[in-house]
Short mmCIF file of C-alpha atoms in Angstrom, two decimals:
data_model
loop_
_atom_site.label_atom_id
_atom_site.label_comp_id
_atom_site.label_asym_id
_atom_site.label_seq_id
_atom_site.Cartn_x
_atom_site.Cartn_y
_atom_site.Cartn_z
CA UNK A 1 -25.93 11.06 -90.78
CA UNK A 2 -25.09 7.67 -89.23
CA UNK A 3 -21.47 8.76 -88.75
CA UNK A 4 -22.61 11.96 -86.98
CA UNK A 5 -24.91 9.99 -84.61
CA UNK A 6 -22.08 7.58 -83.77
CA UNK A 7 -19.71 10.48 -83.04
CA UNK A 8 -22.32 12.11 -80.76
CA UNK A 9 -22.80 8.86 -78.82
CA UNK A 10 -19.04 8.44 -78.36
CA UNK A 11 -18.70 12.04 -77.13
CA UNK A 12 -21.61 11.53 -74.69
CA UNK A 13 -20.03 8.35 -73.27
CA UNK A 14 -16.70 10.13 -72.72
CA UNK A 15 -18.43 12.99 -70.95
CA UNK A 16 -20.33 10.54 -68.75
CA UNK A 17 -17.09 8.74 -67.89
CA UNK A 18 -15.49 12.06 -66.87
CA UNK A 19 -18.44 12.86 -64.57
CA UNK A 20 -18.39 9.42 -62.86
CA UNK A 21 -14.59 9.29 -62.26
CA UNK A 22 -14.42 12.24 -59.82
CA UNK A 23 -17.27 10.73 -57.74
CA UNK A 24 -15.33 7.46 -57.20
CA UNK A 25 -12.22 9.34 -56.09
CA UNK A 26 -14.26 11.55 -53.74
CA UNK A 27 -15.72 8.54 -51.88
CA UNK A 28 -12.21 7.35 -50.88
CA UNK A 29 -11.15 10.56 -49.06
CA UNK A 30 -13.53 10.35 -46.05
CA UNK A 31 -12.37 6.74 -45.37
CA UNK A 32 -8.74 7.89 -45.23
CA UNK A 33 -9.58 10.71 -42.78
CA UNK A 34 -11.56 8.32 -40.59
CA UNK A 35 -8.64 5.89 -40.34
CA UNK A 36 -6.24 8.71 -39.46
CA UNK A 37 -8.55 9.87 -36.66
CA UNK A 38 -8.52 6.39 -35.10
CA UNK A 39 -4.72 6.29 -34.97
CA UNK A 40 -4.55 9.44 -32.82
CA UNK A 41 -7.70 8.92 -30.78
CA UNK A 42 -7.65 10.99 -27.59
CA UNK A 43 -7.58 9.19 -24.23
CA UNK A 44 -11.04 9.03 -22.69
CA UNK A 45 -10.15 8.69 -18.99
CA UNK A 46 -7.72 10.26 -16.56
CA UNK A 47 -5.73 7.08 -15.92
CA UNK A 48 -4.83 6.80 -19.60
CA UNK A 49 -3.96 10.50 -19.78
CA UNK A 50 -1.68 10.23 -16.75
CA UNK A 51 0.15 7.24 -18.21
CA UNK A 52 0.64 9.05 -21.52
CA UNK A 53 1.85 12.19 -19.75
CA UNK A 54 4.31 10.13 -17.69
CA UNK A 55 5.62 8.44 -20.83
CA UNK A 56 6.26 11.76 -22.57
CA UNK A 57 7.88 13.53 -19.62
CA UNK A 58 10.17 10.58 -18.77
CA UNK A 59 11.11 9.75 -22.38
CA UNK A 60 14.45 11.58 -22.12
CA UNK A 61 16.06 14.46 -20.24
CA UNK A 62 14.65 17.19 -22.52
CA UNK A 63 12.13 19.74 -21.28
CA UNK A 64 8.83 19.90 -23.18
CA UNK A 65 6.34 22.72 -23.56
CA UNK A 66 2.61 22.16 -23.42
CA UNK A 67 2.58 22.47 -27.21
CA UNK A 68 5.19 19.68 -27.46
CA UNK A 69 3.13 17.48 -25.14
CA UNK A 70 -0.04 18.16 -27.14
CA UNK A 71 1.74 17.31 -30.41
CA UNK A 72 3.07 14.01 -29.01
CA UNK A 73 -0.15 12.84 -27.33
CA UNK A 74 -3.05 14.69 -28.98
CA UNK A 75 -4.09 15.67 -25.45
CA UNK A 76 -4.56 18.91 -23.54
CA UNK A 77 -6.28 21.20 -25.99
CA UNK A 78 -7.42 22.83 -22.75
CA UNK A 79 -4.55 23.96 -20.49
CA UNK A 80 -6.68 23.62 -17.34
CA UNK A 81 -6.93 19.85 -17.93
CA UNK A 82 -3.14 19.65 -18.15
CA UNK A 83 -2.77 21.58 -14.89
CA UNK A 84 -5.19 19.19 -13.15
CA UNK A 85 -3.32 16.09 -14.35
CA UNK A 86 0.02 17.65 -13.44
CA UNK A 87 -1.27 18.32 -9.93
CA UNK A 88 -2.44 14.70 -9.60
CA UNK A 89 1.01 13.38 -10.50
CA UNK A 90 2.64 15.70 -7.96
CA UNK A 91 0.19 14.59 -5.27
CA UNK A 92 1.28 11.01 -6.02
CA UNK A 93 4.85 12.04 -5.20
CA UNK A 94 6.10 12.23 -8.78
CA UNK A 95 8.51 15.18 -9.11
CA UNK A 96 7.80 17.35 -12.18
CA UNK A 97 10.49 19.93 -12.96
CA UNK A 98 9.37 23.17 -14.59
CA UNK A 99 11.41 25.98 -16.13
CA UNK A 100 10.51 29.19 -17.98
CA UNK A 101 12.13 29.49 -21.39
CA UNK A 102 13.79 32.58 -22.84
CA UNK A 103 14.64 33.81 -26.32
CA UNK A 104 12.00 33.19 -28.98
CA UNK A 105 9.87 31.30 -26.44
CA UNK A 106 10.31 33.77 -23.59
CA UNK A 107 7.78 33.24 -20.82
CA UNK A 108 6.74 29.75 -21.96
CA UNK A 109 6.86 27.00 -19.32
CA UNK A 110 8.55 23.70 -20.09
CA UNK A 111 8.39 20.43 -18.13
CA UNK A 112 10.17 17.13 -17.55
CA UNK A 113 10.38 14.28 -15.01
CA UNK A 114 13.86 13.22 -13.89
CA UNK A 115 13.77 9.43 -13.67
CA UNK A 116 16.62 9.40 -11.15
CA UNK A 117 14.44 11.19 -8.60
CA UNK A 118 11.75 8.51 -8.95
CA UNK A 119 14.07 5.57 -8.31
CA UNK A 120 14.78 4.19 -4.84
CA UNK A 121 18.36 3.69 -3.78
CA UNK A 122 19.48 0.12 -3.14
CA UNK A 123 18.43 -1.16 0.27
CA UNK A 124 21.13 -3.25 1.91
CA UNK A 125 20.54 -5.28 5.08
CA UNK A 126 22.98 -6.99 7.40
CA UNK A 127 22.56 -10.74 7.91
CA UNK A 128 20.88 -10.15 11.27
CA UNK A 129 18.48 -7.61 9.76
CA UNK A 130 17.56 -9.99 6.94
CA UNK A 131 16.89 -12.79 9.42
CA UNK A 132 14.72 -10.50 11.55
CA UNK A 133 12.64 -9.52 8.52
CA UNK A 134 12.29 -13.14 7.42
CA UNK A 135 11.04 -14.15 10.87
CA UNK A 136 8.64 -11.20 11.00
CA UNK A 137 7.12 -12.05 7.63
CA UNK A 138 6.81 -15.71 8.58
CA UNK A 139 5.43 -15.13 12.07
CA UNK A 140 2.87 -12.37 11.61
CA UNK A 141 0.82 -12.70 8.44
CA UNK A 142 -1.12 -9.46 8.61
CA UNK A 143 -2.02 -10.27 5.02
CA UNK A 144 -0.20 -13.15 3.36
CA UNK A 145 -0.25 -11.44 -0.05
CA UNK A 146 1.36 -8.31 1.41
CA UNK A 147 3.99 -10.38 3.20
CA UNK A 148 4.87 -12.30 0.04
CA UNK A 149 5.11 -9.14 -2.09
CA UNK A 150 7.28 -7.47 0.55
CA UNK A 151 9.57 -10.51 0.73
CA UNK A 152 10.03 -10.59 -3.06
CA UNK A 153 10.63 -6.84 -3.35
CA UNK A 154 13.24 -6.94 -0.59
CA UNK A 155 14.88 -9.96 -2.26
CA UNK A 156 14.58 -12.01 0.92
CA UNK A 157 14.62 -15.79 1.00
CA UNK A 158 11.78 -17.50 2.82
CA UNK A 159 12.44 -18.09 6.51
CA UNK A 160 13.60 -21.62 7.34
CA UNK A 161 10.53 -22.68 9.31
CA UNK A 162 9.53 -26.26 10.12
CA UNK A 163 6.44 -27.58 8.35
CA UNK A 164 3.19 -27.41 10.29
CA UNK A 165 0.14 -25.21 10.70
CA UNK A 166 0.76 -21.54 10.13
CA UNK A 167 -1.31 -18.83 11.72
CA UNK A 168 -2.84 -15.98 9.78
CA UNK A 169 -3.83 -12.87 11.69
CA UNK A 170 -6.41 -11.19 9.43
CA UNK A 171 -6.94 -7.45 9.23
CA UNK A 172 -9.74 -5.89 7.22
CA UNK A 173 -7.88 -4.76 4.09
CA UNK A 174 -10.20 -1.74 3.75
CA UNK A 175 -9.91 -0.44 7.32
CA UNK A 176 -6.13 -0.29 7.55
CA UNK A 177 -5.46 2.06 4.60
CA UNK A 178 -8.54 4.16 5.44
CA UNK A 179 -7.39 4.76 9.01
CA UNK A 180 -3.83 5.41 7.83
CA UNK A 181 -5.12 8.02 5.37
CA UNK A 182 -7.21 9.70 8.08
CA UNK A 183 -4.17 9.87 10.38
CA UNK A 184 -2.05 11.34 7.58
CA UNK A 185 -4.70 13.97 6.75
CA UNK A 186 -5.44 14.61 10.47
CA UNK A 187 -9.20 14.21 10.15
CA UNK A 188 -11.55 12.66 12.71
CA UNK A 189 -13.03 9.18 12.21
CA UNK A 190 -16.00 7.34 13.68
CA UNK A 191 -16.51 3.59 14.04
CA UNK A 192 -18.25 0.88 16.05
CA UNK A 193 -15.96 -1.02 18.39
CA UNK A 194 -16.25 -4.44 20.05
CA UNK A 195 -19.10 -4.38 22.53
CA UNK A 196 -21.29 -2.20 20.34
CA UNK A 197 -19.87 1.18 21.38
CA UNK A 198 -19.61 4.03 18.90
CA UNK A 199 -16.23 5.77 19.01
CA UNK A 200 -15.19 9.19 17.73
CA UNK A 201 -11.42 9.41 17.38
CA UNK A 202 -8.74 11.83 16.27
CA UNK A 203 -6.30 9.23 14.86
CA UNK A 204 -2.69 10.12 15.66
CA UNK A 205 -1.19 7.04 14.02
CA UNK A 206 -1.12 3.26 13.54
CA UNK A 207 1.11 0.72 15.26
CA UNK A 208 1.67 -3.02 14.90
CA UNK A 209 2.38 -4.83 18.15
CA UNK A 210 2.07 -8.41 19.31
CA UNK A 211 0.70 -9.52 15.94
CA UNK A 212 -2.10 -6.93 15.92
CA UNK A 213 -2.61 -3.52 14.35
CA UNK A 214 -3.75 -0.64 16.57
CA UNK A 215 -5.07 2.81 15.72
CA UNK A 216 -4.06 5.28 18.42
CA UNK A 217 -5.44 8.73 19.08
CA UNK A 218 -7.59 11.04 21.17
CA UNK A 219 -10.96 9.48 22.02
CA UNK A 220 -13.40 12.39 22.07
CA UNK A 221 -15.95 10.47 24.14
CA UNK A 222 -13.42 9.44 26.84
CA UNK A 223 -11.42 12.67 26.49
CA UNK A 224 -8.18 10.69 26.66
CA UNK A 225 -5.59 8.89 24.53
CA UNK A 226 -6.86 5.43 23.61
CA UNK A 227 -5.68 2.59 21.37
CA UNK A 228 -8.03 0.31 19.43
CA UNK A 229 -7.26 -3.04 17.86
CA UNK A 230 -8.28 -2.70 14.23
CA UNK A 231 -9.54 -6.28 13.95
CA UNK A 232 -12.08 -5.46 16.69
CA UNK A 233 -13.63 -2.61 14.72
CA UNK A 234 -17.02 -3.72 13.41
CA UNK A 235 -18.47 -2.37 10.18
CA UNK A 236 -17.12 0.53 8.17
CA UNK A 237 -15.02 3.47 9.32
CA UNK A 238 -16.57 6.89 8.65
CA UNK A 239 -14.11 9.64 7.76
CA UNK A 240 -15.37 13.11 8.69
CA UNK A 241 -14.26 16.55 7.53
CA UNK A 242 -13.37 17.68 11.06
CA UNK A 243 -9.63 18.29 11.32
CA UNK A 244 -7.39 18.24 14.38
CA UNK A 245 -3.81 18.96 15.41
CA UNK A 246 -1.57 16.11 16.52
CA UNK A 247 0.49 16.98 19.63
CA UNK A 248 4.12 17.58 18.70
CA UNK A 249 5.37 15.49 21.63
CA UNK A 250 3.07 12.52 20.95
CA UNK A 251 4.89 9.17 21.23
CA UNK A 252 2.84 6.34 19.73
CA UNK A 253 5.23 3.70 21.09
CA UNK A 254 4.63 4.90 24.64
CA UNK A 255 0.86 5.20 24.09
CA UNK A 256 0.42 1.47 23.39
CA UNK A 257 1.44 -1.03 26.03
CA UNK A 258 4.57 -3.03 25.29
CA UNK A 259 4.43 -6.78 24.85
CA UNK A 260 5.71 -7.29 28.39
CA UNK A 261 3.12 -4.90 29.86
CA UNK A 262 0.26 -6.52 27.94
CA UNK A 263 0.96 -9.99 29.33
CA UNK A 264 -0.19 -9.09 32.82
CA UNK A 265 1.07 -8.34 36.31
CA UNK A 266 4.36 -10.04 37.15
CA UNK A 267 2.85 -11.01 40.53
CA UNK A 268 -0.04 -12.85 38.87
CA UNK A 269 -0.05 -16.04 36.79
CA UNK A 270 3.39 -16.96 35.44
CA UNK A 271 4.32 -19.41 32.67
CA UNK A 272 7.61 -21.21 32.14
CA UNK A 273 8.65 -21.03 28.49
CA UNK A 274 11.55 -22.72 26.72
CA UNK A 275 13.19 -20.16 24.41
CA UNK A 276 15.92 -20.89 21.85
CA UNK A 277 19.36 -19.37 22.42
CA UNK A 278 18.95 -17.17 19.32
CA UNK A 279 15.79 -15.52 20.67
CA UNK A 280 16.82 -15.41 24.32
CA UNK A 281 18.51 -11.96 24.13
CA UNK A 282 15.35 -10.27 22.82
CA UNK A 283 13.21 -11.94 25.51
CA UNK A 284 15.62 -10.80 28.22
CA UNK A 285 15.52 -7.25 26.84
CA UNK A 286 11.73 -7.26 27.27
CA UNK A 287 11.51 -8.92 30.68
CA UNK A 288 14.96 -8.43 32.16
CA UNK A 289 17.64 -11.01 32.85
CA UNK A 290 15.88 -12.00 36.08
CA UNK A 291 13.23 -13.78 33.99
CA UNK A 292 15.72 -16.58 33.22
CA UNK A 293 15.19 -19.51 35.61
CA UNK A 294 17.43 -22.04 33.89
CA UNK A 295 20.13 -21.94 31.22
CA UNK A 296 20.60 -24.91 28.86
CA UNK A 297 23.17 -25.53 26.13
CA UNK A 298 21.00 -24.28 23.28
CA UNK A 299 18.11 -22.58 25.09
CA UNK A 300 16.90 -20.88 28.25
CA UNK A 301 13.81 -21.36 30.37
CA UNK A 302 12.12 -18.09 31.28
CA UNK A 303 9.27 -17.18 33.60
CA UNK A 304 6.89 -14.61 32.09
CA UNK A 305 3.46 -13.27 33.11
CA UNK A 306 0.49 -14.94 31.39
CA UNK A 307 -2.56 -13.47 33.13
CA UNK A 308 -3.63 -11.80 29.87
CA UNK A 309 -4.09 -15.04 27.95
CA UNK A 310 -4.78 -13.56 24.44
CA UNK A 311 -1.71 -11.30 24.73
CA UNK A 312 0.38 -14.23 25.98
CA UNK A 313 -0.70 -16.36 23.00
CA UNK A 314 0.30 -13.57 20.61
CA UNK A 315 3.67 -13.22 22.32
CA UNK A 316 4.37 -16.96 22.03
CA UNK A 317 3.30 -16.87 18.38
CA UNK A 318 5.76 -14.04 17.72
CA UNK A 319 8.60 -16.36 18.74
CA UNK A 320 7.46 -18.85 16.05
CA UNK A 321 9.31 -22.17 16.38
CA UNK A 322 11.76 -20.73 18.90
CA UNK A 323 9.52 -21.15 21.95
CA UNK A 324 7.60 -23.88 23.78
CA UNK A 325 5.29 -23.40 26.75
CA UNK A 326 6.30 -25.87 29.48
CA UNK A 327 3.99 -24.99 32.36
CA UNK A 328 1.57 -24.59 33.99
CA UNK A 329 -0.35 -27.46 32.31
CA UNK A 330 -3.55 -25.47 31.78
CA UNK A 331 -1.66 -22.68 29.98
CA UNK A 332 0.23 -25.16 27.80
CA UNK A 333 -3.06 -26.94 26.98
CA UNK A 334 -4.69 -23.60 26.15
CA UNK A 335 -1.90 -22.78 23.66
CA UNK A 336 -2.08 -26.25 22.05
CA UNK A 337 -5.89 -26.15 21.77
CA UNK A 338 -5.76 -22.64 20.31
CA UNK A 339 -3.23 -23.64 17.64
CA UNK A 340 -5.23 -26.80 16.84
CA UNK A 341 -8.40 -24.74 16.39
CA UNK A 342 -6.62 -22.34 14.06
CA UNK A 343 -5.17 -25.22 12.06
CA UNK A 344 -8.61 -26.83 11.77
CA UNK A 345 -10.17 -23.59 10.57
CA UNK A 346 -7.78 -23.29 7.63
#
C-alpha cells in the first residue's frame, strides 16, 4: 500500500510540473512581441515621416513602389497620407520622379528622388565679385547671423576691414520673410507704418537699397505705387486672402529711388567726400564724372548732395572705410556723432 501511495504522489508531481511548464513559456511570448513593436515604431509627426521618406527615396537610384516604402519604413498604411507627404516634398522644391510599372506589376506607380537634381552646381566668382560680396557683407549687416552663414556657404574670407565700431542695420526677422511670401503668393497685406497710418498693399516685391529693405507695391489707399522701409513698419503684418495680379512690365528697380536720387537735389546742400581710388569708379557711375572736384594719388574728392541726411549717412556707410566726409563741418560732425551714438549703443 505504501509503495502505491508513493507512486501516486510521484505521478501527481510530474503532472503538476507539466502543467506549470507551459505557463512559464507562455509569459515570455508577449514580452518578445512588445520589444519587436518598439523597434519598428511608426513616426508620430509629419517632420519625421518626411525625413524617413527622403531617406528611402534617395538611398539609391532604384524606383520604389508604395509597398516597398511601407516595408522599409512601416509608414503609409493609408495611401492618402503618402500622397499628402509627397505633395509637401514637391512644394519644398524636391523633385520626385514617378513611373508606372509594367509586366507583373502593370499599373503600379514607383518613385525615386534623383540626388543630382537636388544638388547645386559649383558657384565660381571672379576676384572682383568676391571682393564686392565681402564688402557688402561687412558693410550692411541686415542680420549678422545671415551675413556670417552666407559668407561661410560661399566660402568667402572675411573682408579686410580696420578695427573699430561696426554698424548693424536691424530688420525684423519675422517681417521680411512674411512680406516676401506674400509677394510670391500675390496676396494683399496690411500693416501700420511710421506715423500711425494703416496701409493696405499689394506687394510686388522686396528690394535692398542704401542699407535698408523696402517692400514695393500698389498702395490701395493712395491708389499708386509706393515703397515702404520695412524697419519703419510697426507691429505685425497681416496677410489677407485677397489676391492680385502683378503688372508684367513692373520694374522694382525703377520704382525705388536710386542712392543718388535719395540723397537730395543737386542744387541743395552738397558735401565734399574723400573716396578711395578703388571705390571711385562706382561713385562716378552713380553721380557722373562731374562730381569729382579733385584727384589725388590714391583717392578722389567728390561733391555729392546731402540734403536728405539719413540717406546720405546710409550712402557713406555703404562705402565702409573707403570714404571720409570732409565738409561742410556740420555734416561731418553729424556723421561722427551718429557713428559714436551707434557705437555707444552696442
